[in-house]
Amino acid sequence: MAAEATPRINARYLESFTNSTVRILGRVTGLRGESATIDANGSVQVHLNRGFPGLSTEDEHKEKPIGNRD
């Protein structure tokens, strides 16, 4: 099953994607309980659904070694 294509946005374009699934590009600057603050060329507050089925885990996105590069 292919994953749904989603636009990658920053804070500038957030209001243009109301009621849409998006990926926010930025850096987590704060984490408190079930919410996070992300710097995505502007501050974005995100409510985390940690138990939501279908969400990927952090380990799936870590870089994996390609092999010996010598």
Short mmCIF file of C-alpha atoms in Angstrom, two decimals:
data_model
loop_
_atom_site.label_atom_id
_atom_site.label_comp_id
_atom_site.label_asym_id
_atom_site.label_seq_id
_atom_site.Cartn_x
_atom_site.Cartn_y
_atom_site.Cartn_z
CA MET A 1 0.00 0.00 0.00
CA ALA A 2 1.53 3.33 -1.05
CA ALA A 3 1.65 6.21 1.40
CA GLU A 4 -0.47 9.26 0.65
CA ALA A 5 1.55 12.09 -0.88
CA THR A 6 1.59 15.10 1.44
CA PRO A 7 3.03 18.57 0.89
CA ARG A 8 6.05 19.66 2.94
CA ILE A 9 5.43 23.13 4.32
CA ASN A 10 6.70 25.63 6.85
CA ALA A 11 4.79 28.09 9.06
CA ARG A 12 4.34 30.55 6.18
CA TYR A 13 2.04 28.17 4.26
CA LEU A 14 0.24 26.54 7.19
CA GLU A 15 -3.02 28.50 6.85
CA SER A 16 -3.27 27.51 3.18
CA PHE A 17 -3.61 23.85 4.15
CA THR A 18 -6.46 23.93 6.69
CA ASN A 19 -8.06 20.45 7.04
CA SER A 20 -5.22 18.87 5.02
CA THR A 21 -2.53 16.39 5.92
CA VAL A 22 0.90 18.03 5.68
CA ARG A 23 4.49 17.50 6.77
CA ILE A 24 5.97 20.43 8.65
CA LEU A 25 9.67 21.00 8.09
CA GLY A 26 11.40 22.46 11.10
CA ARG A 27 13.20 21.95 14.37
CA VAL A 28 11.53 20.96 17.65
CA THR A 29 12.27 23.74 20.11
CA GLY A 30 10.04 22.60 22.95
CA LEU A 31 8.24 19.50 24.09
CA ARG A 32 5.70 19.48 26.91
CA GLY A 33 3.32 16.62 27.52
CA GLU A 34 1.23 16.08 24.41
CA SER A 35 2.31 19.24 22.58
CA ALA A 36 5.42 20.43 20.80
CA THR A 37 6.70 23.78 19.56
CA ILE A 38 8.41 23.67 16.17
CA ASP A 39 10.50 26.39 14.55
CA ALA A 40 9.50 26.12 10.89
CA ASN A 41 10.48 29.61 9.70
CA GLY A 42 7.93 30.70 12.32
CA SER A 43 6.68 29.10 15.52
CA VAL A 44 4.14 26.27 15.17
CA GLN A 45 2.33 24.57 18.08
CA VAL A 46 1.57 20.90 17.43
CA HIS A 47 -0.70 18.54 19.38
CA LEU A 48 0.86 15.06 19.42
CA ASN A 49 -1.24 11.93 18.87
CA ARG A 50 1.39 9.48 20.06
CA GLY A 51 -0.89 6.45 20.04
CA PHE A 52 -2.47 7.08 16.63
CA PRO A 53 -2.23 4.00 14.40
CA GLY A 54 -0.35 4.53 11.17
CA LEU A 55 2.09 7.11 12.46
CA SER A 56 5.70 6.29 11.75
CA THR A 57 8.23 5.96 14.53
CA GLU A 58 11.43 7.93 14.91
CA ASP A 59 13.51 4.82 14.14
CA GLU A 60 12.01 4.50 10.65
CA HIS A 61 13.51 7.86 9.64
CA LYS A 62 17.04 7.54 11.05
CA GLU A 63 19.86 7.35 8.55
CA LYS A 64 21.03 3.83 7.93
CA PRO A 65 24.62 3.07 6.93
CA ILE A 66 25.05 2.27 3.25
CA GLY A 67 28.13 0.14 3.73
CA ASN A 68 31.86 0.54 3.77
CA ARG A 69 32.84 3.69 1.88
CA ASP A 70 36.63 3.02 1.82
#
